[in-house]
Coordinates of C-alpha atoms in Angstrom, one line a residue:
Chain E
X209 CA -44.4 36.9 -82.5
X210 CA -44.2 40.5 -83.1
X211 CA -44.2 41.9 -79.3
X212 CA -43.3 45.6 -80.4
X213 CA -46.5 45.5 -82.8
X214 CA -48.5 44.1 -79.9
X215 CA -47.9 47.1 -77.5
X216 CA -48.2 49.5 -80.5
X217 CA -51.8 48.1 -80.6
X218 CA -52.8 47.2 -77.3
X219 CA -53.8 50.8 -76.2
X220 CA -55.5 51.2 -79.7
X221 CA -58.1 47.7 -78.9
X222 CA -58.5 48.8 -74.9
X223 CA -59.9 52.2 -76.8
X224 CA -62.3 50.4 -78.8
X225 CA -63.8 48.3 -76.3
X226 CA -64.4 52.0 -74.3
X227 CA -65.5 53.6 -77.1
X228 CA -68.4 50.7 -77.0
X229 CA -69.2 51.4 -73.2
X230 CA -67.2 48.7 -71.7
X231 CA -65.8 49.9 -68.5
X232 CA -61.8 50.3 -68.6
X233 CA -60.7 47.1 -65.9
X234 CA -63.1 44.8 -68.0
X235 CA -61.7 46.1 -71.7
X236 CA -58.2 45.6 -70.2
X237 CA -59.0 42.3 -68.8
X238 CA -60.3 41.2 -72.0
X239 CA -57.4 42.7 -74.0
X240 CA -55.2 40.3 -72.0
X241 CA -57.3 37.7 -73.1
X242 CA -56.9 38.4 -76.7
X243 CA -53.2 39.3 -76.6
X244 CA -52.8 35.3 -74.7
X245 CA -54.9 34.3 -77.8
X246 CA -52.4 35.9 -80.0
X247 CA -49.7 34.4 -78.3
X248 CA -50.7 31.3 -78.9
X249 CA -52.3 31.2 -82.5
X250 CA -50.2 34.1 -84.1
X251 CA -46.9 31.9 -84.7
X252 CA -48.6 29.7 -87.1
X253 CA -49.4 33.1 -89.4
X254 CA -50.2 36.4 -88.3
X255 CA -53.3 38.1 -89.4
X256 CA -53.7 40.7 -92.5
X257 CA -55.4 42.8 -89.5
X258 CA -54.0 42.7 -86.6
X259 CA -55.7 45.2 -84.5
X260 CA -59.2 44.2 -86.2
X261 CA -58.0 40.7 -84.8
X262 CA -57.4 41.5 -82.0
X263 CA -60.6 43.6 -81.6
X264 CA -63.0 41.2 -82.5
X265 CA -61.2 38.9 -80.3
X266 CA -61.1 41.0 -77.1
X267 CA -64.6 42.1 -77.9
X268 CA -65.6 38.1 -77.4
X269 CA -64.1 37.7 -74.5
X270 CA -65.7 40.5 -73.1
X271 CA -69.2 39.2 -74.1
X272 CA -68.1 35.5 -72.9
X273 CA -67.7 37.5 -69.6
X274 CA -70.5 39.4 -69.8
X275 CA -72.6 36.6 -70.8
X276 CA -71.6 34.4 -67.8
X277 CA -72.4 37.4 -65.6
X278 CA -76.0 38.2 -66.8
X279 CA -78.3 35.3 -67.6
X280 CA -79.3 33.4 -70.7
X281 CA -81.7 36.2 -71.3
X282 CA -79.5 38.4 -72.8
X283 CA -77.8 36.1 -75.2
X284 CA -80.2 36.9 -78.1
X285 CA -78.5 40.3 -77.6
X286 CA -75.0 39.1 -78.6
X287 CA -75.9 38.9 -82.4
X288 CA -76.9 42.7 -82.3
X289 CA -73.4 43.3 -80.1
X290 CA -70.8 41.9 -82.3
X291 CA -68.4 43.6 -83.9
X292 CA -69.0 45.1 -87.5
X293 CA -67.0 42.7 -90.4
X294 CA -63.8 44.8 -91.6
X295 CA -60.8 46.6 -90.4
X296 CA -60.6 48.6 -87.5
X297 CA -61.0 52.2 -87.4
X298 CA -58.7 55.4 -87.2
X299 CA -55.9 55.7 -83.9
X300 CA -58.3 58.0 -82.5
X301 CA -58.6 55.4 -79.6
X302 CA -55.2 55.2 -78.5
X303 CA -55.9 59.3 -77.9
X304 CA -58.9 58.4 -76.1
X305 CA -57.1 56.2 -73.4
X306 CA -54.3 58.7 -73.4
X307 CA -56.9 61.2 -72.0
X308 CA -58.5 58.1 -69.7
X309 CA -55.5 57.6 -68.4
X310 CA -54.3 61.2 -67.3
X311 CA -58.2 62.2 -66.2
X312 CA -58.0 64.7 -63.5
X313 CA -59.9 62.7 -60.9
X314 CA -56.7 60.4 -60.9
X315 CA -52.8 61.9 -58.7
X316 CA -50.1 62.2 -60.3
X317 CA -48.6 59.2 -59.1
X318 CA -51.8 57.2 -60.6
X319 CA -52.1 58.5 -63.6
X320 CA -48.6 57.8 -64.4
X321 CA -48.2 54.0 -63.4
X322 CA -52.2 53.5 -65.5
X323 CA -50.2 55.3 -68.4
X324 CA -47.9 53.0 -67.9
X325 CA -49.9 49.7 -67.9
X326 CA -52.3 50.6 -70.1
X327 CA -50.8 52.9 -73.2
X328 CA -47.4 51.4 -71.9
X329 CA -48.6 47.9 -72.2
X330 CA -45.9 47.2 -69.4
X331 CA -46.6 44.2 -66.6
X332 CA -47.1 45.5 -63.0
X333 CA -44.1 43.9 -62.2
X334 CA -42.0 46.5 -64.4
X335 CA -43.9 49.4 -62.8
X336 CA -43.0 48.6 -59.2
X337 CA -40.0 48.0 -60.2
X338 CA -39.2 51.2 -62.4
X339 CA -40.4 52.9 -58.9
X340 CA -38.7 50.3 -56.1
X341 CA -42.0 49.9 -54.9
X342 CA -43.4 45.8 -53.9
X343 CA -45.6 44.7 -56.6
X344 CA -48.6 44.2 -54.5
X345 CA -48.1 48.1 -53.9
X346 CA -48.2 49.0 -57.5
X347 CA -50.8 46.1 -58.0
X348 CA -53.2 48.4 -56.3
X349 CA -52.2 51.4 -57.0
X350 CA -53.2 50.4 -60.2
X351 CA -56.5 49.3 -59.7
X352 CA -57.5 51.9 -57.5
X353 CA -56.8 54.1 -60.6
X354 CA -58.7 51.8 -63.0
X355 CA -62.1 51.9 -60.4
X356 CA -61.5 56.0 -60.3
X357 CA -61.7 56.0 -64.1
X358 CA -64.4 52.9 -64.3
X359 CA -67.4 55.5 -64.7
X360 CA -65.8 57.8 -66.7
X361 CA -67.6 58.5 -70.1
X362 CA -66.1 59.8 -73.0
X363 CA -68.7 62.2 -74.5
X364 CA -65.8 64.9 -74.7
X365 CA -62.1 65.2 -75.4
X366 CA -60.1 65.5 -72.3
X367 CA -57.1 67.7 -72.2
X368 CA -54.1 67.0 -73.7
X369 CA -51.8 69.3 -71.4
X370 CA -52.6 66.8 -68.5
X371 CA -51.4 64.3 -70.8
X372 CA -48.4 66.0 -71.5
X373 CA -47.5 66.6 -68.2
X374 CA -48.0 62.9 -67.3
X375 CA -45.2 61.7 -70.1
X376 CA -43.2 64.1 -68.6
X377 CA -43.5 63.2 -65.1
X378 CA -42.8 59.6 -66.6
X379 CA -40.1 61.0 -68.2
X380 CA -38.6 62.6 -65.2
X381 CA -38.5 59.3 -63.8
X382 CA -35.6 58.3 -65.0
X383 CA -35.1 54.7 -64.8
X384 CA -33.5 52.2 -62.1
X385 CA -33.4 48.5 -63.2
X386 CA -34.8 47.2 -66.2
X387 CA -37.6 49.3 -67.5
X388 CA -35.6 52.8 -68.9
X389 CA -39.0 55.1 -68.4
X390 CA -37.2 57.7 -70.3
X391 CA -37.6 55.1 -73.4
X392 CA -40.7 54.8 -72.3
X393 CA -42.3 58.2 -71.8
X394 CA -40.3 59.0 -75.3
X395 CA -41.7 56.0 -77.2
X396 CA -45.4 57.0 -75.9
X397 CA -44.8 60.6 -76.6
X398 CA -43.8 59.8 -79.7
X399 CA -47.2 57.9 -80.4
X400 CA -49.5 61.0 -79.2
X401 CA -47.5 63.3 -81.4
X402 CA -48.3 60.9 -84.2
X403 CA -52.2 60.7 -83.4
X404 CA -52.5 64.3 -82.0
X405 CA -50.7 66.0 -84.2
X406 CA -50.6 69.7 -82.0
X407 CA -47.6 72.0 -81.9
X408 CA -46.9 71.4 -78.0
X409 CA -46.7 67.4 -77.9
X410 CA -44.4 68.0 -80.7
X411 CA -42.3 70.6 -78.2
X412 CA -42.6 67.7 -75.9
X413 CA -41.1 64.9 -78.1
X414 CA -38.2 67.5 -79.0
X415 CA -37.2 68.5 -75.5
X416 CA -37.3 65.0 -74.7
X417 CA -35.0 63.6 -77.4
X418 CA -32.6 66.6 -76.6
X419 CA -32.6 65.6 -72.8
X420 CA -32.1 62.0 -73.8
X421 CA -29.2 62.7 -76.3
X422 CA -27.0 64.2 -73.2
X423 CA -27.8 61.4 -71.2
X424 CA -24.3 59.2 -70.9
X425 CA -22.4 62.6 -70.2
X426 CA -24.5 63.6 -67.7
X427 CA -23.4 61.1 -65.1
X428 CA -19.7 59.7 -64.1
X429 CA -18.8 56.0 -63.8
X430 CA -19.2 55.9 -60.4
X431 CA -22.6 57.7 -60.9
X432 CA -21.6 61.5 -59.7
X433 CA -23.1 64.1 -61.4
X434 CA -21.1 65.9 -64.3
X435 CA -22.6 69.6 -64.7
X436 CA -23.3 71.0 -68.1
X437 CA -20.2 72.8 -68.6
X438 CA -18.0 70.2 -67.6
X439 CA -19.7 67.4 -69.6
X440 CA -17.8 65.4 -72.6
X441 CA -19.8 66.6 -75.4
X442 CA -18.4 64.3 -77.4
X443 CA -20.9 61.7 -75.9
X444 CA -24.0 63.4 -76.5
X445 CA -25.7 61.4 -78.9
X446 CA -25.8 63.8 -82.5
X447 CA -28.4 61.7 -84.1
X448 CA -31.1 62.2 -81.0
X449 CA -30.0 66.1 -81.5
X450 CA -31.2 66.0 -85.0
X451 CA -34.0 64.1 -84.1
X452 CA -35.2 67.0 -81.9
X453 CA -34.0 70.0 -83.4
X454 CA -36.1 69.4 -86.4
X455 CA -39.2 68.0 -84.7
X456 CA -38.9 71.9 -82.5
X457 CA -38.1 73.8 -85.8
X458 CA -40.9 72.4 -87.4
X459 CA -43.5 73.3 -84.5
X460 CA -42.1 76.6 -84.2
X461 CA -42.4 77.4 -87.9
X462 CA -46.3 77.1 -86.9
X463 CA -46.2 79.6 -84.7
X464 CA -48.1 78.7 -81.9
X465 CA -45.5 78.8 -78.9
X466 CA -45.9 77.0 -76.1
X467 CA -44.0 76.0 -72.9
X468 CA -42.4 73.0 -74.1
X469 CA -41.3 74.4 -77.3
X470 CA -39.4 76.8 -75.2
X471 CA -38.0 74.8 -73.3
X472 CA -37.1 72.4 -76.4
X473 CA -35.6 75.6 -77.7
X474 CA -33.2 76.8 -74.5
X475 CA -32.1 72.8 -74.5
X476 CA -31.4 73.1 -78.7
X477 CA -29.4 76.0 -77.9
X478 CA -27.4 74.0 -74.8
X479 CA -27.1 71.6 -77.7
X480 CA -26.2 73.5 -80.4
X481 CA -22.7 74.5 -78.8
X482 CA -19.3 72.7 -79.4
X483 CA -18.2 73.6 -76.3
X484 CA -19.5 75.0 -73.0
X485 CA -17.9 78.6 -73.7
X486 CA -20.1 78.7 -76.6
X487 CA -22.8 78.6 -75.5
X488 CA -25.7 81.4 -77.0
X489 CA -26.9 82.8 -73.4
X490 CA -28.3 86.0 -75.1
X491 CA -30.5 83.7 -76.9
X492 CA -31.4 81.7 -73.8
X493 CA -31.9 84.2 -72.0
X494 CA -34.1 85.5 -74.6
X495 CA -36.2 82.3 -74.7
X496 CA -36.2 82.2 -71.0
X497 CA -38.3 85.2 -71.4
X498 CA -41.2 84.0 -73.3
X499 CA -41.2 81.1 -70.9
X500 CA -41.8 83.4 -68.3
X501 CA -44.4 85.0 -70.4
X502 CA -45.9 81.6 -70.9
X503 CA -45.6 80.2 -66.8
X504 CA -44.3 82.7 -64.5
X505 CA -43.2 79.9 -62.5
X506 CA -40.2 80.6 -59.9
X507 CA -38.7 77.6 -61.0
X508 CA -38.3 79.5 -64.6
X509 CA -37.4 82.6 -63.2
X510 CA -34.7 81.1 -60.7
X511 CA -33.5 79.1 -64.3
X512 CA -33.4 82.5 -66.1
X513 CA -31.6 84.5 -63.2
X514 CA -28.4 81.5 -63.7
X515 CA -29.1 82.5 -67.5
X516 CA -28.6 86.0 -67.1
X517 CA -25.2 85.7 -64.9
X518 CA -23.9 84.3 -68.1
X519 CA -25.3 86.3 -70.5
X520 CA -24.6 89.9 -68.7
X521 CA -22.3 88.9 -65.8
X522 CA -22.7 87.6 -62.1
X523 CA -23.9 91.5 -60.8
X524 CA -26.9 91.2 -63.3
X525 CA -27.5 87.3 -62.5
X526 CA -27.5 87.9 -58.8
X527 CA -29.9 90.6 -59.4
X528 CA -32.2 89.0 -61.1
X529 CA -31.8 86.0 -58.4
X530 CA -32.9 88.4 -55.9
X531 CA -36.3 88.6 -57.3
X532 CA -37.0 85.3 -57.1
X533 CA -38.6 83.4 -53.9
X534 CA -35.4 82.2 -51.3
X535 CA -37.8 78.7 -50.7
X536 CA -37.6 77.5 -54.4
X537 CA -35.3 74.3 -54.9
X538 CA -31.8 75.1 -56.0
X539 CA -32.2 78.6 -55.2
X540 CA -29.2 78.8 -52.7
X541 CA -27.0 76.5 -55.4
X542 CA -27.4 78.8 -57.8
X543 CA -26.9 81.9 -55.4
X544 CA -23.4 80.3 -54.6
X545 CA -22.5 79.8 -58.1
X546 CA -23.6 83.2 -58.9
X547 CA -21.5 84.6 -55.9
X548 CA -18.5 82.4 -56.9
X549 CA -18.7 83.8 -60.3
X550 CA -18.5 87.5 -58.8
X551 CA -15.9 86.3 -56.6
X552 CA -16.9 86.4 -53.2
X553 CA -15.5 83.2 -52.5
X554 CA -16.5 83.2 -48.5
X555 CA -19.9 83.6 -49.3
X556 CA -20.0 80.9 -52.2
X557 CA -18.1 78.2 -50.2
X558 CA -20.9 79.0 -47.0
X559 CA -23.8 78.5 -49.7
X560 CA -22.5 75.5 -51.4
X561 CA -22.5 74.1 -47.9
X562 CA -26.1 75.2 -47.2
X563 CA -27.2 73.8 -50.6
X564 CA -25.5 70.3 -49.7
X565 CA -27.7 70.1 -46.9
X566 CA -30.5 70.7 -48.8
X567 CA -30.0 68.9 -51.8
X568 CA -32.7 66.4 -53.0
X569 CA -30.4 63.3 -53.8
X570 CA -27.5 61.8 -52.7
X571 CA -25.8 62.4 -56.0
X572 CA -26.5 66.1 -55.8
X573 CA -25.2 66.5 -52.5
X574 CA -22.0 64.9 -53.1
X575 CA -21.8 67.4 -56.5
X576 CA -22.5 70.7 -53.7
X577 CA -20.2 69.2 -51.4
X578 CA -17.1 69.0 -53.4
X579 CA -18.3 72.4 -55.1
X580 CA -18.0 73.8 -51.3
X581 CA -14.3 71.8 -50.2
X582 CA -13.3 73.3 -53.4
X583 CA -13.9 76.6 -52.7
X584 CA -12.8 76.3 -49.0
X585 CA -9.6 75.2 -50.3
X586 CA -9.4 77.7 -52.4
X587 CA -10.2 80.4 -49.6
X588 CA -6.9 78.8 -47.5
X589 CA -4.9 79.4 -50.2
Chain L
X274 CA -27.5 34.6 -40.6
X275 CA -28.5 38.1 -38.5
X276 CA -29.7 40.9 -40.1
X277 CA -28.3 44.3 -38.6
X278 CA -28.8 47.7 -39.5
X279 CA -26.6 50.0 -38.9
X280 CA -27.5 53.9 -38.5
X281 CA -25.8 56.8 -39.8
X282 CA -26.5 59.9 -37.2
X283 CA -25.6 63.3 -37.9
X284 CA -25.9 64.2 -34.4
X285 CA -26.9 62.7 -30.9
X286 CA -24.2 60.9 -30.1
X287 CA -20.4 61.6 -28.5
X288 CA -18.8 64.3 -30.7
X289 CA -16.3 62.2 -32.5
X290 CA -12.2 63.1 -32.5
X291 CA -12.0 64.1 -36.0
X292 CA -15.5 66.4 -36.3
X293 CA -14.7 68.4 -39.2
X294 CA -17.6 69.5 -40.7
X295 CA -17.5 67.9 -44.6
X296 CA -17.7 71.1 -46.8
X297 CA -14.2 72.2 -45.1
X298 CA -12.4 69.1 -46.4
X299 CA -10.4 69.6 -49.1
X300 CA -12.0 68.1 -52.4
X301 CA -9.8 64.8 -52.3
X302 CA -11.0 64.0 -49.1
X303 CA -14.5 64.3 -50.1
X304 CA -13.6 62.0 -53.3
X305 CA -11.4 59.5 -50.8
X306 CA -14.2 59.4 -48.1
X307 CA -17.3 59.1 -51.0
X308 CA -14.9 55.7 -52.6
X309 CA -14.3 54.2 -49.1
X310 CA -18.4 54.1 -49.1
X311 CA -18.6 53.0 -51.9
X312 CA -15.6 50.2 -52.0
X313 CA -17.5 49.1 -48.4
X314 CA -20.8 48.5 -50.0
X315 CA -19.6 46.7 -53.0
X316 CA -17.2 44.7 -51.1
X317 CA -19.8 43.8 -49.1
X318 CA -22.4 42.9 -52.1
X319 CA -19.1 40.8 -53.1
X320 CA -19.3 38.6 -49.2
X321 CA -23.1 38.4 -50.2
X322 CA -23.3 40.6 -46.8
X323 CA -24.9 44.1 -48.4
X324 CA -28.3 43.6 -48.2
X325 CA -29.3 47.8 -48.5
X326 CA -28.5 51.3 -47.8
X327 CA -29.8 54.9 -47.9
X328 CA -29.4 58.0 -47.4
X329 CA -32.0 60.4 -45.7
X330 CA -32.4 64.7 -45.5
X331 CA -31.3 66.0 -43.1
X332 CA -34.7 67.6 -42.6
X333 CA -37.0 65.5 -40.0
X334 CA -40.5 66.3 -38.3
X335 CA -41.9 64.9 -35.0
X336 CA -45.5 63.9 -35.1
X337 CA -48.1 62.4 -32.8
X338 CA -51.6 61.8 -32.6
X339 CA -53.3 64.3 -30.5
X340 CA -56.6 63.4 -30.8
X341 CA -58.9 63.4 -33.7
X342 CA -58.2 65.5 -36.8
X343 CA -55.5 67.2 -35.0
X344 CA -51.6 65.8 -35.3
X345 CA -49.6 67.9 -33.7
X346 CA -46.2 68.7 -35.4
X347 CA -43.1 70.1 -34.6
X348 CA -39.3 70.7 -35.4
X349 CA -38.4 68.2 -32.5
X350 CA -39.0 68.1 -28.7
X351 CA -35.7 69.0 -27.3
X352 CA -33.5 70.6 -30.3
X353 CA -30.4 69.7 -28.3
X354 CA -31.4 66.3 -28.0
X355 CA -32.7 65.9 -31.4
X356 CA -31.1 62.8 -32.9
X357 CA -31.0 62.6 -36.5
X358 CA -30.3 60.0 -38.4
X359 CA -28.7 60.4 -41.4
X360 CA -28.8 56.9 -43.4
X361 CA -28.6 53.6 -43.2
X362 CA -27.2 50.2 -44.2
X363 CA -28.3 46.7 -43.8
X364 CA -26.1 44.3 -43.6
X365 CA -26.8 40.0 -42.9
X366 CA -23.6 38.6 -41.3
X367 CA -22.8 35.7 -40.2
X368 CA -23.2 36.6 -36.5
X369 CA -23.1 39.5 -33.8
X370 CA -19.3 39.8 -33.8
X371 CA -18.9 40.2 -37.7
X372 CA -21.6 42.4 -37.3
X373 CA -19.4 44.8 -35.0
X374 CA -16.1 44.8 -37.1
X375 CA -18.0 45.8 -40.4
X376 CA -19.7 48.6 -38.2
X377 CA -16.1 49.7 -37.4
X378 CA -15.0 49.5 -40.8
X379 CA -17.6 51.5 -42.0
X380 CA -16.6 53.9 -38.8
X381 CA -13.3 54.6 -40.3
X382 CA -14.6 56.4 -43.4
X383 CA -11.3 58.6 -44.4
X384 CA -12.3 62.5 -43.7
X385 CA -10.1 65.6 -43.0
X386 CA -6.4 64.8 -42.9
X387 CA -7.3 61.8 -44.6
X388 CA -7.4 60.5 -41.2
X389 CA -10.8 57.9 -39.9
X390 CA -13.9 60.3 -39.2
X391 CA -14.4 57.9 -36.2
X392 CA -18.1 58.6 -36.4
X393 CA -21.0 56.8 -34.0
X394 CA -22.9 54.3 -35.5
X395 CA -25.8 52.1 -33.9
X396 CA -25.7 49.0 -34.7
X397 CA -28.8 46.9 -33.8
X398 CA -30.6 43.9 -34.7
X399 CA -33.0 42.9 -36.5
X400 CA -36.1 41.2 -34.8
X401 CA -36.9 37.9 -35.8
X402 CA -33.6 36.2 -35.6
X403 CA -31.4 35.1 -32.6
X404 CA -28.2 37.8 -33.1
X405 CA -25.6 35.9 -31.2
X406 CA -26.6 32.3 -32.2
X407 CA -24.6 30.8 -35.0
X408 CA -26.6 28.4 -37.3

């Protein structure tokens, strides 16, 4: 049975039975129905249709429901419900229960584990344990999510940059165990590029891919962190690079610039050099820029100010660094690189320590720890 | 078996003979203290022992229910007494005295000089099971 070509289509069917008025827990109930059909009847020859099987199928199951639920009155209505005869229409579905699934009624944190089950097609089991949460946890979670967005009609589109920033959160994830969410946020980012079609999800998919590709330098053996400048660039994967340097050139060549195709650019351009030395910081700082234009987060602007200390030297980075709010995370690292880098050691070695204490995980604060024995060792001479 | 957790406390407890704060250690003392961690757990995972451990900020607030709508917070009641705990690790040993040589093991991380940090740990029990009973 072709699994891959079953979660391809499963988001596709749920959209479908939406699109009719079903409401989302019932589609996705009856979707698992017809997917268990499949199961079972699709060894002995797959269909020339599958996702008009499987929508006819589905749509059955959700009348054999709804007929048990509402009385023998209504069954002279089935005749008028079924299904049109033919194959199924356009991937404009799938879209649909992208937007369902990232509605702004839902958090974050639900809006990424529905994305998950329902454009994911992955069990609950693989969400909890993507986020070392109990099943039961994620169970509702889940379900929560799917009464939130049980009412919700589609009479217009929703908007794609909440979707965006969903695959990105699942991105951000990372993985732990056996579901790699990075896979998965680039696998489903990849599929709303294909149906959307716009410029940013396109800046999305590239910054993604050129994340991904420096994934097995990024971390040592025994899991510390290995910094940019010090990674083995020889692991980066070239073919990923590729992958996303052409997907961002071709969205900038249509000139409509957006946050992610910035930031796709500044991580082409981290990319793009053999070795750490060199590195185009002119150009990065350059694209920090319009990023700043685009989102004057602090988050950029602290990014920039590191930028800057390479491009025009530690004075000008620590100057820029002053402009920027003391209480945004990985402001003091980056004041203590910029110090060590103008050589005030003292000063460096003190913030390094500051940072370790207030570093976010464990791997971090090992990384700012040995940055600040370093330095004190350095300081005794 | 007993479960037992043992806590990690960055402060609270009897100032320990080698308190050298960790960002003055020199960078191979870091690296030697950071493997002894690690060799423990895993060697524990290896007895079938290491059941789970964490790490927590450093940052902690104190709340309590004062009435409706209205949780007080605050940085701590007594900042000299303030006892902080900075991880954990469960372990399921055999019984209460195994229990107290891995907490000394674990006690002995290497830290400046190379010599044991000789930092407290509180070692308690799990509820639920009979510590000092062997099955």
């Amino acid at each position: 049975m072709d699994e891959p070509l079953l979660r391809e289509l499963t988001p596709a069917v749920i959209g479908v039975l939406v699109r009719r008025g079903v409401d989302f827990a019932t589609a996705e109930d009856a979707v698992q129905d017809a997917l268990l059909q499949a199961a079972l009847t699709w060894p002995d020859g797959q269909p020339a249709d599958p996702k008009g099987w499987l929508v006819t199928v589905a749509w059955r199951k959700f009348l054999d429901v709804r007929r048990s639920e509402v009385s023998r009155r209504t069954r002279e209505q089935r005749v008028e419900d079924e299904p049109p005869p033919g194959p199924a229409g356009s991937a404009d579905d799938t879209l649909a229960l992208f937007f369902l699934c990232a509605h702004p009624s839902l958090t974050a944190a639900s809006a990424v584990a529905l994305t998950l089950r329902a454009v994911g097609g992955l069990t609950t089991r693989q969400i909890a344990a993507a986020y070392l949460v109990p099943e039961a946890t994620m169970a509702q979670r889940i379900s929560r999510a799917k009464r939130t967005v049980g009412d919700v009609r589609f009479d217009r589109p929703g908007d794609p940059a909440t979707v965006r920033r969903v695959l990105y959160l699942v991105f951000n994830e990372g993985y732990t165990g056996d579901v790699d969410l990075a896979a998965e946020a680039i696998r489903l980012t990849r599929q709303l590029a294909r149906t959307a079609g716009d410029e940013e999800t396109a800046g999305l998919l590239a910054l993604m891919l050129l994340h991904h590709a420096r994934r097995p330098a990024r971390t040592a053996a025994d899991g510390s962190l290995v910094p940019l400048t010090e990674q083995d660039r020889s692991r980066w994967d070239t073919a990923l690079i590729a992958e996303g340097v052409a997907i961002l050139q071709a969205a900038l060549g249509r000139d409509r610039l957006g946050e992610f195709q910035a930031q796709a650019a500044i991580a082409a351009l981290h990319a793009d050099a053999p070795r750490a030395e060199e590195t185009d910081w002119p150009q990065i700082v350059g694209w920090y820029d319009e990023l700043l234009r685009l989102n004057g987060s602090p988050v950029v602007a602290l990014n920039r100010a590191v930028a800057v200390g390479e491009a025009d030297g530690a004075a000008a980075g620590l100057a820029a660094l002053a402009a920027v709010d003391p209480a945004v995370p990985r402001h003091t690292a980056a004041s203590a690189h910029l110090h060590e880098k103008a050589g005030d050691l003292s000063a460096a070695a003190r913030l390094y320590a500051d940072a370790a204490r207030s570093a976010s995980t464990l791997a971090e604060r090992h990384h700012l720890t040995r940055q600040a024995a370093r330095i004190s060792q350095a300081l005794r001479g | 078996m007993a479960k037992y957790l043992l806590l990690k406390h960055y402060r609270g407890a009897p100032t320990p003979p080698n308190d050298v704060p960790m960002d003055r250690w020199t960078p191979q003392e870091v690296e030697d203290h950071i493997t002894y961690m690690n060799d423990f757990a895993a060697r524990l995972e290896g007895t079938g022992e290491y059941v789970d451990s964490q790490a927590l900020s450093p940052e902690g607030t104190f709340v309590r229910s004062d009435g409706e709508g209205r949780p007080p917070v605050t940085d701590g009641p007594f900042a000299e007494t303030k006892d902080l705990i900075a991880g954990w690790m469960i372990i399921d040993v055999e019984d209460y005295d195994r229990a107290l040589v891995l907490a000394g093991e674990l006690s002995a991380a290497p830290g400046a000089g190379g010599e044991p940090i000789h930092e407290w740990l509180e070692l308690r029990p799990f509820m639920g099971s009979a510590p000092t009973v062997t099955e």
